[in-house]
PDB file of N, CA, C and O in Angstrom:
ATOM      1  N   MET U   1     -76.906  70.057 -28.848  1.00  0.00           N
ATOM      2  CA  MET U   1     -77.272  69.285 -30.013  1.00  0.00           C
ATOM      3  C   MET U   1     -76.256  68.171 -30.203  1.00  0.00           C
ATOM      4  O   MET U   1     -75.058  68.402 -30.152  1.00  0.00           O
ATOM      5  N   LYS U   2     -76.711  66.961 -30.425  1.00  0.00           N
ATOM      6  CA  LYS U   2     -75.821  65.831 -30.648  1.00  0.00           C
ATOM      7  C   LYS U   2     -75.362  65.803 -32.105  1.00  0.00           C
ATOM      8  O   LYS U   2     -76.094  66.194 -33.005  1.00  0.00           O
ATOM      9  N   ALA U   3     -74.144  65.309 -32.301  1.00  0.00           N
ATOM     10  CA  ALA U   3     -73.635  65.156 -33.658  1.00  0.00           C
ATOM     11  C   ALA U   3     -74.404  64.041 -34.359  1.00  0.00           C
ATOM     12  O   ALA U   3     -74.798  63.059 -33.745  1.00  0.00           O
ATOM     13  N   ARG U   4     -74.604  64.198 -35.648  1.00  0.00           N
ATOM     14  CA  ARG U   4     -75.331  63.194 -36.423  1.00  0.00           C
ATOM     15  C   ARG U   4     -74.452  62.712 -37.570  1.00  0.00           C
ATOM     16  O   ARG U   4     -73.781  63.506 -38.216  1.00  0.00           O
ATOM     17  N   PRO U   5     -74.477  61.397 -37.869  1.00  0.00           N
ATOM     18  CA  PRO U   5     -73.643  60.868 -38.942  1.00  0.00           C
ATOM     19  C   PRO U   5     -74.196  61.139 -40.329  1.00  0.00           C
ATOM     20  O   PRO U   5     -73.514  60.987 -41.323  1.00  0.00           O
ATOM     21  N   PHE U   6     -75.468  61.531 -40.413  1.00  0.00           N
ATOM     22  CA  PHE U   6     -76.082  61.813 -41.695  1.00  0.00           C
ATOM     23  C   PHE U   6     -77.178  62.846 -41.496  1.00  0.00           C
ATOM     24  O   PHE U   6     -77.601  63.128 -40.389  1.00  0.00           O
ATOM     25  N   GLU U   7     -77.618  63.419 -42.589  1.00  0.00           N
ATOM     26  CA  GLU U   7     -78.667  64.427 -42.560  1.00  0.00           C
ATOM     27  C   GLU U   7     -79.855  63.897 -43.364  1.00  0.00           C
ATOM     28  O   GLU U   7     -79.672  63.355 -44.456  1.00  0.00           O
ATOM     29  N   THR U   8     -81.034  64.025 -42.832  1.00  0.00           N
ATOM     30  CA  THR U   8     -82.216  63.588 -43.549  1.00  0.00           C
ATOM     31  C   THR U   8     -82.648  64.706 -44.492  1.00  0.00           C
ATOM     32  O   THR U   8     -82.813  65.849 -44.087  1.00  0.00           O
ATOM     33  N   VAL U   9     -82.782  64.356 -45.764  1.00  0.00           N
ATOM     34  CA  VAL U   9     -83.219  65.316 -46.780  1.00  0.00           C
ATOM     35  C   VAL U   9     -84.449  64.749 -47.471  1.00  0.00           C
ATOM     36  O   VAL U   9     -84.879  63.626 -47.194  1.00  0.00           O
ATOM     37  N   ALA U  10     -85.020  65.493 -48.400  1.00  0.00           N
ATOM     38  CA  ALA U  10     -86.279  65.097 -49.041  1.00  0.00           C
ATOM     39  C   ALA U  10     -86.191  63.741 -49.733  1.00  0.00           C
ATOM     40  O   ALA U  10     -87.173  63.009 -49.800  1.00  0.00           O
ATOM     41  N   VAL U  11     -85.023  63.361 -50.253  1.00  0.00           N
ATOM     42  CA  VAL U  11     -84.900  62.111 -51.000  1.00  0.00           C
ATOM     43  C   VAL U  11     -84.287  60.986 -50.174  1.00  0.00           C
ATOM     44  O   VAL U  11     -83.934  59.954 -50.703  1.00  0.00           O
ATOM     45  N   GLY U  12     -84.127  61.169 -48.885  1.00  0.00           N
ATOM     46  CA  GLY U  12     -83.560  60.134 -48.029  1.00  0.00           C
ATOM     47  C   GLY U  12     -82.533  60.709 -47.085  1.00  0.00           C
ATOM     48  O   GLY U  12     -82.727  61.771 -46.529  1.00  0.00           O
ATOM     49  N   GLU U  13     -81.423  59.992 -46.952  1.00  0.00           N
ATOM     50  CA  GLU U  13     -80.369  60.432 -46.049  1.00  0.00           C
ATOM     51  C   GLU U  13     -79.117  60.765 -46.838  1.00  0.00           C
ATOM     52  O   GLU U  13     -78.796  60.111 -47.823  1.00  0.00           O
ATOM     53  N   ARG U  14     -78.424  61.786 -46.383  1.00  0.00           N
ATOM     54  CA  ARG U  14     -77.181  62.207 -47.023  1.00  0.00           C
ATOM     55  C   ARG U  14     -76.055  62.099 -45.992  1.00  0.00           C
ATOM     56  O   ARG U  14     -76.144  62.674 -44.907  1.00  0.00           O
ATOM     57  N   PRO U  15     -74.986  61.333 -46.291  1.00  0.00           N
ATOM     58  CA  PRO U  15     -73.883  61.213 -45.331  1.00  0.00           C
ATOM     59  C   PRO U  15     -73.183  62.550 -45.121  1.00  0.00           C
ATOM     60  O   PRO U  15     -73.150  63.398 -46.015  1.00  0.00           O
ATOM     61  N   LEU U  16     -72.637  62.742 -43.940  1.00  0.00           N
ATOM     62  CA  LEU U  16     -71.998  64.012 -43.608  1.00  0.00           C
ATOM     63  C   LEU U  16     -70.500  64.034 -43.883  1.00  0.00           C
ATOM     64  O   LEU U  16     -69.854  65.050 -43.646  1.00  0.00           O
ATOM     65  N   ALA U  17     -69.926  62.942 -44.377  1.00  0.00           N
ATOM     66  CA  ALA U  17     -68.490  62.927 -44.670  1.00  0.00           C
ATOM     67  C   ALA U  17     -68.223  62.426 -46.096  1.00  0.00           C
ATOM     68  O   ALA U  17     -67.311  61.643 -46.321  1.00  0.00           O
ATOM     69  N   PRO U  18     -69.010  62.885 -47.072  1.00  0.00           N
ATOM     70  CA  PRO U  18     -68.813  62.352 -48.424  1.00  0.00           C
ATOM     71  C   PRO U  18     -67.455  62.742 -48.989  1.00  0.00           C
ATOM     72  O   PRO U  18     -67.025  63.891 -48.872  1.00  0.00           O
ATOM     73  N   GLY U  19     -66.771  61.760 -49.548  1.00  0.00           N
ATOM     74  CA  GLY U  19     -65.488  62.035 -50.192  1.00  0.00           C
ATOM     75  C   GLY U  19     -64.311  62.203 -49.256  1.00  0.00           C
ATOM     76  O   GLY U  19     -63.187  62.373 -49.715  1.00  0.00           O
ATOM     77  N   LYS U  20     -64.528  62.192 -47.958  1.00  0.00           N
ATOM     78  CA  LYS U  20     -63.405  62.300 -47.018  1.00  0.00           C
ATOM     79  C   LYS U  20     -62.584  61.021 -47.097  1.00  0.00           C
ATOM     80  O   LYS U  20     -63.120  59.939 -47.242  1.00  0.00           O
ATOM     81  N   GLN U  21     -61.291  61.158 -46.989  1.00  0.00           N
ATOM     82  CA  GLN U  21     -60.418  59.993 -47.029  1.00  0.00           C
ATOM     83  C   GLN U  21     -60.055  59.565 -45.619  1.00  0.00           C
ATOM     84  O   GLN U  21     -59.736  60.402 -44.771  1.00  0.00           O
ATOM     85  N   VAL U  22     -60.084  58.252 -45.400  1.00  0.00           N
ATOM     86  CA  VAL U  22     -59.746  57.674 -44.104  1.00  0.00           C
ATOM     87  C   VAL U  22     -58.707  56.587 -44.330  1.00  0.00           C
ATOM     88  O   VAL U  22     -58.875  55.738 -45.203  1.00  0.00           O
ATOM     89  N   LEU U  23     -57.640  56.629 -43.560  1.00  0.00           N
ATOM     90  CA  LEU U  23     -56.642  55.565 -43.588  1.00  0.00           C
ATOM     91  C   LEU U  23     -56.753  54.799 -42.282  1.00  0.00           C
ATOM     92  O   LEU U  23     -56.559  55.362 -41.206  1.00  0.00           O
ATOM     93  N   HIS U  24     -57.082  53.524 -42.382  1.00  0.00           N
ATOM     94  CA  HIS U  24     -57.206  52.681 -41.200  1.00  0.00           C
ATOM     95  C   HIS U  24     -55.998  51.759 -41.138  1.00  0.00           C
ATOM     96  O   HIS U  24     -55.844  50.872 -41.975  1.00  0.00           O
ATOM     97  N   ILE U  25     -55.145  51.987 -40.144  1.00  0.00           N
ATOM     98  CA  ILE U  25     -53.965  51.149 -39.934  1.00  0.00           C
ATOM     99  C   ILE U  25     -54.231  50.290 -38.707  1.00  0.00           C
ATOM    100  O   ILE U  25     -54.539  50.815 -37.641  1.00  0.00           O
ATOM    101  N   GLN U  26     -54.114  48.983 -38.885  1.00  0.00           N
ATOM    102  CA  GLN U  26     -54.341  48.086 -37.758  1.00  0.00           C
ATOM    103  C   GLN U  26     -53.278  47.007 -37.748  1.00  0.00           C
ATOM    104  O   GLN U  26     -53.074  46.313 -38.735  1.00  0.00           O
ATOM    105  N   ALA U  27     -52.606  46.875 -36.612  1.00  0.00           N
ATOM    106  CA  ALA U  27     -51.578  45.846 -36.447  1.00  0.00           C
ATOM    107  C   ALA U  27     -52.172  44.640 -35.740  1.00  0.00           C
ATOM    108  O   ALA U  27     -53.023  44.780 -34.859  1.00  0.00           O
ATOM    109  N   ALA U  28     -51.724  43.453 -36.165  1.00  0.00           N
ATOM    110  CA  ALA U  28     -52.178  42.212 -35.548  1.00  0.00           C
ATOM    111  C   ALA U  28     -51.038  41.212 -35.568  1.00  0.00           C
ATOM    112  O   ALA U  28     -50.225  41.207 -36.487  1.00  0.00           O
ATOM    113  N   GLY U  29     -50.993  40.379 -34.565  1.00  0.00           N
ATOM    114  CA  GLY U  29     -49.940  39.379 -34.493  1.00  0.00           C
ATOM    115  C   GLY U  29     -50.156  38.229 -35.453  1.00  0.00           C
ATOM    116  O   GLY U  29     -49.214  37.623 -35.939  1.00  0.00           O
ATOM    117  N   GLY U  30     -51.420  37.946 -35.748  1.00  0.00           N
ATOM    118  CA  GLY U  30     -51.744  36.864 -36.667  1.00  0.00           C
ATOM    119  C   GLY U  30     -51.995  37.387 -38.069  1.00  0.00           C
ATOM    120  O   GLY U  30     -51.710  38.538 -38.386  1.00  0.00           O
ATOM    121  N   ILE U  31     -52.535  36.528 -38.912  1.00  0.00           N
ATOM    122  CA  ILE U  31     -52.826  36.891 -40.297  1.00  0.00           C
ATOM    123  C   ILE U  31     -54.336  36.786 -40.505  1.00  0.00           C
ATOM    124  O   ILE U  31     -54.906  35.704 -40.390  1.00  0.00           O
ATOM    125  N   THR U  32     -54.977  37.903 -40.813  1.00  0.00           N
ATOM    126  CA  THR U  32     -56.412  37.899 -41.097  1.00  0.00           C
ATOM    127  C   THR U  32     -56.721  38.560 -42.431  1.00  0.00           C
ATOM    128  O   THR U  32     -57.881  38.681 -42.790  1.00  0.00           O
ATOM    129  N   ASN U  33     -55.684  39.023 -43.127  1.00  0.00           N
ATOM    130  CA  ASN U  33     -55.866  39.718 -44.408  1.00  0.00           C
ATOM    131  C   ASN U  33     -56.788  40.922 -44.286  1.00  0.00           C
ATOM    132  O   ASN U  33     -57.550  41.231 -45.195  1.00  0.00           O
ATOM    133  N   GLY U  34     -56.726  41.579 -43.131  1.00  0.00           N
ATOM    134  CA  GLY U  34     -57.536  42.767 -42.908  1.00  0.00           C
ATOM    135  C   GLY U  34     -59.017  42.480 -42.778  1.00  0.00           C
ATOM    136  O   GLY U  34     -59.827  43.395 -42.870  1.00  0.00           O
ATOM    137  N   GLN U  35     -59.397  41.231 -42.548  1.00  0.00           N
ATOM    138  CA  GLN U  35     -60.805  40.869 -42.482  1.00  0.00           C
ATOM    139  C   GLN U  35     -61.260  40.517 -41.064  1.00  0.00           C
ATOM    140  O   GLN U  35     -62.244  39.810 -40.903  1.00  0.00           O
ATOM    141  N   ASN U  36     -60.554  41.010 -40.059  1.00  0.00           N
ATOM    142  CA  ASN U  36     -61.010  40.740 -38.699  1.00  0.00           C
ATOM    143  C   ASN U  36     -62.204  41.634 -38.372  1.00  0.00           C
ATOM    144  O   ASN U  36     -62.532  42.558 -39.121  1.00  0.00           O
ATOM    145  N   LEU U  37     -62.858  41.365 -37.278  1.00  0.00           N
ATOM    146  CA  LEU U  37     -64.082  42.076 -36.931  1.00  0.00           C
ATOM    147  C   LEU U  37     -63.864  43.584 -36.814  1.00  0.00           C
ATOM    148  O   LEU U  37     -64.663  44.374 -37.317  1.00  0.00           O
ATOM    149  N   ALA U  38     -62.782  43.996 -36.177  1.00  0.00           N
ATOM    150  CA  ALA U  38     -62.541  45.424 -35.978  1.00  0.00           C
ATOM    151  C   ALA U  38     -62.320  46.143 -37.303  1.00  0.00           C
ATOM    152  O   ALA U  38     -62.853  47.236 -37.523  1.00  0.00           O
ATOM    153  N   SER U  39     -61.556  45.545 -38.207  1.00  0.00           N
ATOM    154  CA  SER U  39     -61.301  46.175 -39.508  1.00  0.00           C
ATOM    155  C   SER U  39     -62.580  46.318 -40.313  1.00  0.00           C
ATOM    156  O   SER U  39     -62.831  47.354 -40.927  1.00  0.00           O
ATOM    157  N   ARG U  40     -63.381  45.280 -40.305  1.00  0.00           N
ATOM    158  CA  ARG U  40     -64.647  45.339 -41.048  1.00  0.00           C
ATOM    159  C   ARG U  40     -65.582  46.376 -40.444  1.00  0.00           C
ATOM    160  O   ARG U  40     -66.283  47.093 -41.168  1.00  0.00           O
ATOM    161  N   TYR U  41     -65.592  46.473 -39.108  1.00  0.00           N
ATOM    162  CA  TYR U  41     -66.454  47.448 -38.434  1.00  0.00           C
ATOM    163  C   TYR U  41     -66.059  48.873 -38.816  1.00  0.00           C
ATOM    164  O   TYR U  41     -66.913  49.686 -39.181  1.00  0.00           O
ATOM    165  N   VAL U  42     -64.767  49.167 -38.720  1.00  0.00           N
ATOM    166  CA  VAL U  42     -64.298  50.520 -39.060  1.00  0.00           C
ATOM    167  C   VAL U  42     -64.653  50.849 -40.506  1.00  0.00           C
ATOM    168  O   VAL U  42     -65.142  51.945 -40.802  1.00  0.00           O
ATOM    169  N   LYS U  43     -64.420  49.915 -41.418  1.00  0.00           N
ATOM    170  CA  LYS U  43     -64.733  50.148 -42.827  1.00  0.00           C
ATOM    171  C   LYS U  43     -66.234  50.391 -43.021  1.00  0.00           C
ATOM    172  O   LYS U  43     -66.635  51.322 -43.730  1.00  0.00           O
ATOM    173  N   ASP U  44     -67.069  49.568 -42.396  1.00  0.00           N
ATOM    174  CA  ASP U  44     -68.520  49.726 -42.541  1.00  0.00           C
ATOM    175  C   ASP U  44     -69.000  51.068 -42.001  1.00  0.00           C
ATOM    176  O   ASP U  44     -69.814  51.744 -42.635  1.00  0.00           O
ATOM    177  N   VAL U  45     -68.517  51.465 -40.831  1.00  0.00           N
ATOM    178  CA  VAL U  45     -68.948  52.734 -40.233  1.00  0.00           C
ATOM    179  C   VAL U  45     -68.494  53.911 -41.091  1.00  0.00           C
ATOM    180  O   VAL U  45     -69.273  54.822 -41.381  1.00  0.00           O
ATOM    181  N   MET U  46     -67.239  53.898 -41.504  1.00  0.00           N
ATOM    182  CA  MET U  46     -66.733  55.008 -42.311  1.00  0.00           C
ATOM    183  C   MET U  46     -67.421  55.084 -43.677  1.00  0.00           C
ATOM    184  O   MET U  46     -67.711  56.165 -44.172  1.00  0.00           O
ATOM    185  N   THR U  47     -67.727  53.931 -44.253  1.00  0.00           N
ATOM    186  CA  THR U  47     -68.447  53.909 -45.524  1.00  0.00           C
ATOM    187  C   THR U  47     -69.863  54.449 -45.337  1.00  0.00           C
ATOM    188  O   THR U  47     -70.361  55.209 -46.177  1.00  0.00           O
ATOM    189  N   PHE U  48     -70.505  54.095 -44.234  1.00  0.00           N
ATOM    190  CA  PHE U  48     -71.836  54.626 -43.933  1.00  0.00           C
ATOM    191  C   PHE U  48     -71.810  56.148 -43.851  1.00  0.00           C
ATOM    192  O   PHE U  48     -72.741  56.819 -44.287  1.00  0.00           O
ATOM    193  N   LEU U  49     -70.732  56.684 -43.301  1.00  0.00           N
ATOM    194  CA  LEU U  49     -70.602  58.133 -43.182  1.00  0.00           C
ATOM    195  C   LEU U  49     -70.250  58.787 -44.511  1.00  0.00           C
ATOM    196  O   LEU U  49     -70.221  60.009 -44.612  1.00  0.00           O
ATOM    197  N   GLY U  50     -69.953  57.970 -45.520  1.00  0.00           N
ATOM    198  CA  GLY U  50     -69.655  58.506 -46.836  1.00  0.00           C
ATOM    199  C   GLY U  50     -68.179  58.644 -47.138  1.00  0.00           C
ATOM    200  O   GLY U  50     -67.803  59.181 -48.182  1.00  0.00           O
ATOM    201  N   ALA U  51     -67.320  58.182 -46.244  1.00  0.00           N
ATOM    202  CA  ALA U  51     -65.876  58.336 -46.424  1.00  0.00           C
ATOM    203  C   ALA U  51     -65.320  57.251 -47.344  1.00  0.00           C
ATOM    204  O   ALA U  51     -65.894  56.172 -47.469  1.00  0.00           O
ATOM    205  N   ASP U  52     -64.204  57.571 -47.986  1.00  0.00           N
ATOM    206  CA  ASP U  52     -63.456  56.598 -48.779  1.00  0.00           C
ATOM    207  C   ASP U  52     -62.397  55.985 -47.871  1.00  0.00           C
ATOM    208  O   ASP U  52     -61.528  56.694 -47.358  1.00  0.00           O
ATOM    209  N   VAL U  53     -62.449  54.682 -47.667  1.00  0.00           N
ATOM    210  CA  VAL U  53     -61.579  54.012 -46.701  1.00  0.00           C
ATOM    211  C   VAL U  53     -60.453  53.273 -47.408  1.00  0.00           C
ATOM    212  O   VAL U  53     -60.678  52.513 -48.343  1.00  0.00           O
ATOM    213  N   THR U  54     -59.234  53.525 -46.940  1.00  0.00           N
ATOM    214  CA  THR U  54     -58.068  52.762 -47.367  1.00  0.00           C
ATOM    215  C   THR U  54     -57.557  52.028 -46.138  1.00  0.00           C
ATOM    216  O   THR U  54     -57.357  52.631 -45.088  1.00  0.00           O
ATOM    217  N   ALA U  55     -57.367  50.722 -46.273  1.00  0.00           N
ATOM    218  CA  ALA U  55     -56.910  49.916 -45.137  1.00  0.00           C
ATOM    219  C   ALA U  55     -55.449  49.548 -45.309  1.00  0.00           C
ATOM    220  O   ALA U  55     -54.994  49.277 -46.418  1.00  0.00           O
ATOM    221  N   LEU U  56     -54.725  49.559 -44.209  1.00  0.00           N
ATOM    222  CA  LEU U  56     -53.334  49.122 -44.190  1.00  0.00           C
ATOM    223  C   LEU U  56     -53.176  48.138 -43.032  1.00  0.00           C
ATOM    224  O   LEU U  56     -52.865  48.519 -41.907  1.00  0.00           O
ATOM    225  N   PRO U  57     -53.447  46.856 -43.293  1.00  0.00           N
ATOM    226  CA  PRO U  57     -53.247  45.865 -42.235  1.00  0.00           C
ATOM    227  C   PRO U  57     -51.762  45.532 -42.098  1.00  0.00           C
ATOM    228  O   PRO U  57     -51.067  45.336 -43.088  1.00  0.00           O
ATOM    229  N   VAL U  58     -51.279  45.525 -40.870  1.00  0.00           N
ATOM    230  CA  VAL U  58     -49.888  45.169 -40.567  1.00  0.00           C
ATOM    231  C   VAL U  58     -49.977  43.903 -39.721  1.00  0.00           C
ATOM    232  O   VAL U  58     -50.257  43.965 -38.538  1.00  0.00           O
ATOM    233  N   GLU U  59     -49.742  42.768 -40.367  1.00  0.00           N
ATOM    234  CA  GLU U  59     -50.062  41.503 -39.711  1.00  0.00           C
ATOM    235  C   GLU U  59     -48.910  40.502 -39.768  1.00  0.00           C
ATOM    236  O   GLU U  59     -48.067  40.563 -40.649  1.00  0.00           O
ATOM    237  N   GLY U  60     -48.945  39.583 -38.803  1.00  0.00           N
ATOM    238  CA  GLY U  60     -48.033  38.455 -38.820  1.00  0.00           C
ATOM    239  C   GLY U  60     -46.803  38.577 -37.941  1.00  0.00           C
ATOM    240  O   GLY U  60     -45.942  37.705 -37.953  1.00  0.00           O
ATOM    241  N   MET U  61     -46.702  39.627 -37.161  1.00  0.00           N
ATOM    242  CA  MET U  61     -45.490  39.842 -36.370  1.00  0.00           C
ATOM    243  C   MET U  61     -45.330  38.828 -35.235  1.00  0.00           C
ATOM    244  O   MET U  61     -44.210  38.470 -34.889  1.00  0.00           O
ATOM    245  N   ASP U  62     -46.419  38.348 -34.678  1.00  0.00           N
ATOM    246  CA  ASP U  62     -46.322  37.303 -33.649  1.00  0.00           C
ATOM    247  C   ASP U  62     -46.182  35.922 -34.281  1.00  0.00           C
ATOM    248  O   ASP U  62     -45.472  35.070 -33.772  1.00  0.00           O
ATOM    249  N   ARG U  63     -46.858  35.737 -35.373  1.00  0.00           N
ATOM    250  CA  ARG U  63     -46.797  34.432 -36.035  1.00  0.00           C
ATOM    251  C   ARG U  63     -45.422  34.167 -36.648  1.00  0.00           C
ATOM    252  O   ARG U  63     -44.945  33.046 -36.676  1.00  0.00           O
ATOM    253  N   TYR U  64     -44.811  35.241 -37.162  1.00  0.00           N
ATOM    254  CA  TYR U  64     -43.483  35.132 -37.768  1.00  0.00           C
ATOM    255  C   TYR U  64     -42.541  36.147 -37.113  1.00  0.00           C
ATOM    256  O   TYR U  64     -42.185  37.154 -37.719  1.00  0.00           O
ATOM    257  N   PRO U  65     -42.122  35.921 -35.871  1.00  0.00           N
ATOM    258  CA  PRO U  65     -41.328  36.919 -35.147  1.00  0.00           C
ATOM    259  C   PRO U  65     -40.000  37.270 -35.832  1.00  0.00           C
ATOM    260  O   PRO U  65     -39.530  38.395 -35.709  1.00  0.00           O
ATOM    261  N   LYS U  66     -39.417  36.340 -36.558  1.00  0.00           N
ATOM    262  CA  LYS U  66     -38.155  36.641 -37.243  1.00  0.00           C
ATOM    263  C   LYS U  66     -38.357  37.603 -38.405  1.00  0.00           C
ATOM    264  O   LYS U  66     -37.404  38.240 -38.849  1.00  0.00           O
ATOM    265  N   ARG U  67     -39.593  37.712 -38.881  1.00  0.00           N
ATOM    266  CA  ARG U  67     -39.898  38.618 -39.976  1.00  0.00           C
ATOM    267  C   ARG U  67     -40.527  39.928 -39.505  1.00  0.00           C
ATOM    268  O   ARG U  67     -40.913  40.761 -40.320  1.00  0.00           O
ATOM    269  N   ALA U  68     -40.633  40.128 -38.196  1.00  0.00           N
ATOM    270  CA  ALA U  68     -41.328  41.303 -37.662  1.00  0.00           C
ATOM    271  C   ALA U  68     -40.733  42.610 -38.175  1.00  0.00           C
ATOM    272  O   ALA U  68     -41.466  43.526 -38.559  1.00  0.00           O
ATOM    273  N   ASP U  69     -39.405  42.712 -38.203  1.00  0.00           N
ATOM    274  CA  ASP U  69     -38.778  43.946 -38.680  1.00  0.00           C
ATOM    275  C   ASP U  69     -39.094  44.210 -40.147  1.00  0.00           C
ATOM    276  O   ASP U  69     -39.379  45.351 -40.541  1.00  0.00           O
ATOM    277  N   SER U  70     -39.072  43.170 -40.966  1.00  0.00           N
ATOM    278  CA  SER U  70     -39.370  43.368 -42.389  1.00  0.00           C
ATOM    279  C   SER U  70     -40.857  43.663 -42.607  1.00  0.00           C
ATOM    280  O   SER U  70     -41.214  44.435 -43.503  1.00  0.00           O
ATOM    281  N   ILE U  71     -41.721  43.083 -41.774  1.00  0.00           N
ATOM    282  CA  ILE U  71     -43.154  43.383 -41.867  1.00  0.00           C
ATOM    283  C   ILE U  71     -43.395  44.856 -41.552  1.00  0.00           C
ATOM    284  O   ILE U  71     -44.141  45.548 -42.263  1.00  0.00           O
ATOM    285  N   MET U  72     -42.744  45.345 -40.498  1.00  0.00           N
ATOM    286  CA  MET U  72     -42.889  46.761 -40.141  1.00  0.00           C
ATOM    287  C   MET U  72     -42.310  47.673 -41.220  1.00  0.00           C
ATOM    288  O   MET U  72     -42.908  48.700 -41.567  1.00  0.00           O
ATOM    289  N   ALA U  73     -41.149  47.309 -41.752  1.00  0.00           N
ATOM    290  CA  ALA U  73     -40.527  48.125 -42.797  1.00  0.00           C
ATOM    291  C   ALA U  73     -41.436  48.204 -44.019  1.00  0.00           C
ATOM    292  O   ALA U  73     -41.612  49.285 -44.608  1.00  0.00           O
ATOM    293  N   GLU U  74     -42.032  47.087 -44.398  1.00  0.00           N
ATOM    294  CA  GLU U  74     -42.955  47.074 -45.539  1.00  0.00           C
ATOM    295  C   GLU U  74     -44.183  47.933 -45.256  1.00  0.00           C
ATOM    296  O   GLU U  74     -44.679  48.642 -46.136  1.00  0.00           O
ATOM    297  N   ALA U  75     -44.678  47.892 -44.026  1.00  0.00           N
ATOM    298  CA  ALA U  75     -45.832  48.714 -43.655  1.00  0.00           C
ATOM    299  C   ALA U  75     -45.502  50.198 -43.763  1.00  0.00           C
ATOM    300  O   ALA U  75     -46.317  50.985 -44.263  1.00  0.00           O
ATOM    301  N   PHE U  76     -44.310  50.594 -43.333  1.00  0.00           N
ATOM    302  CA  PHE U  76     -43.907  52.000 -43.448  1.00  0.00           C
ATOM    303  C   PHE U  76     -43.780  52.407 -44.911  1.00  0.00           C
ATOM    304  O   PHE U  76     -44.188  53.510 -45.295  1.00  0.00           O
ATOM    305  N   ARG U  77     -43.218  51.528 -45.750  1.00  0.00           N
ATOM    306  CA  ARG U  77     -43.112  51.836 -47.190  1.00  0.00           C
ATOM    307  C   ARG U  77     -44.505  52.000 -47.804  1.00  0.00           C
ATOM    308  O   ARG U  77     -44.745  52.944 -48.573  1.00  0.00           O
ATOM    309  N   THR U  78     -45.399  51.111 -47.450  1.00  0.00           N
ATOM    310  CA  THR U  78     -46.764  51.196 -47.979  1.00  0.00           C
ATOM    311  C   THR U  78     -47.444  52.460 -47.502  1.00  0.00           C
ATOM    312  O   THR U  78     -48.142  53.128 -48.277  1.00  0.00           O
ATOM    313  N   ALA U  79     -47.274  52.815 -46.244  1.00  0.00           N
ATOM    314  CA  ALA U  79     -47.866  54.050 -45.717  1.00  0.00           C
ATOM    315  C   ALA U  79     -47.317  55.261 -46.447  1.00  0.00           C
ATOM    316  O   ALA U  79     -48.074  56.206 -46.757  1.00  0.00           O
ATOM    317  N   ASP U  80     -46.038  55.280 -46.737  1.00  0.00           N
ATOM    318  CA  ASP U  80     -45.450  56.385 -47.495  1.00  0.00           C
ATOM    319  C   ASP U  80     -46.060  56.488 -48.893  1.00  0.00           C
ATOM    320  O   ASP U  80     -46.347  57.588 -49.370  1.00  0.00           O
ATOM    321  N   GLU U  81     -46.285  55.331 -49.538  1.00  0.00           N
ATOM    322  CA  GLU U  81     -46.919  55.338 -50.862  1.00  0.00           C
ATOM    323  C   GLU U  81     -48.355  55.861 -50.800  1.00  0.00           C
ATOM    324  O   GLU U  81     -48.773  56.641 -51.649  1.00  0.00           O
ATOM    325  N   ILE U  82     -49.073  55.418 -49.799  1.00  0.00           N
ATOM    326  CA  ILE U  82     -50.460  55.880 -49.634  1.00  0.00           C
ATOM    327  C   ILE U  82     -50.484  57.378 -49.381  1.00  0.00           C
ATOM    328  O   ILE U  82     -51.356  58.097 -49.906  1.00  0.00           O
ATOM    329  N   ALA U  83     -49.538  57.874 -48.607  1.00  0.00           N
ATOM    330  CA  ALA U  83     -49.514  59.301 -48.268  1.00  0.00           C
ATOM    331  C   ALA U  83     -49.332  60.192 -49.488  1.00  0.00           C
ATOM    332  O   ALA U  83     -49.791  61.341 -49.485  1.00  0.00           O
ATOM    333  N   THR U  84     -48.716  59.684 -50.540  1.00  0.00           N
ATOM    334  CA  THR U  84     -48.500  60.523 -51.730  1.00  0.00           C
ATOM    335  C   THR U  84     -49.800  60.814 -52.473  1.00  0.00           C
ATOM    336  O   THR U  84     -49.873  61.798 -53.217  1.00  0.00           O
ATOM    337  N   VAL U  85     -50.801  59.974 -52.289  1.00  0.00           N
ATOM    338  CA  VAL U  85     -52.063  60.185 -52.990  1.00  0.00           C
ATOM    339  C   VAL U  85     -53.223  60.488 -52.041  1.00  0.00           C
ATOM    340  O   VAL U  85     -54.363  60.585 -52.461  1.00  0.00           O
ATOM    341  N   PHE U  86     -52.942  60.612 -50.786  1.00  0.00           N
ATOM    342  CA  PHE U  86     -53.989  60.812 -49.786  1.00  0.00           C
ATOM    343  C   PHE U  86     -54.502  62.213 -49.802  1.00  0.00           C
ATOM    344  O   PHE U  86     -53.913  63.179 -49.804  1.00  0.00           O
TER     345      PHE U  86
END
């Protein structure tokens, strides 16, 4: 039997991952504000499955190489904050 992302019920379709939390971390050298194709795809698929998606884009390390360490440090701080409520 193949896995299914949703179950068909009398009133339509019911997602199989309702209320599940997903943290999507994606690093990029440029700045896209988390709106690149891959980030949007992951969010759309996880939302379709019924999951609650939190995104953590880590961006700008190639564009601003002198700030790469501080960008990473900020990403780790943000991840730690997200983990307290995840």
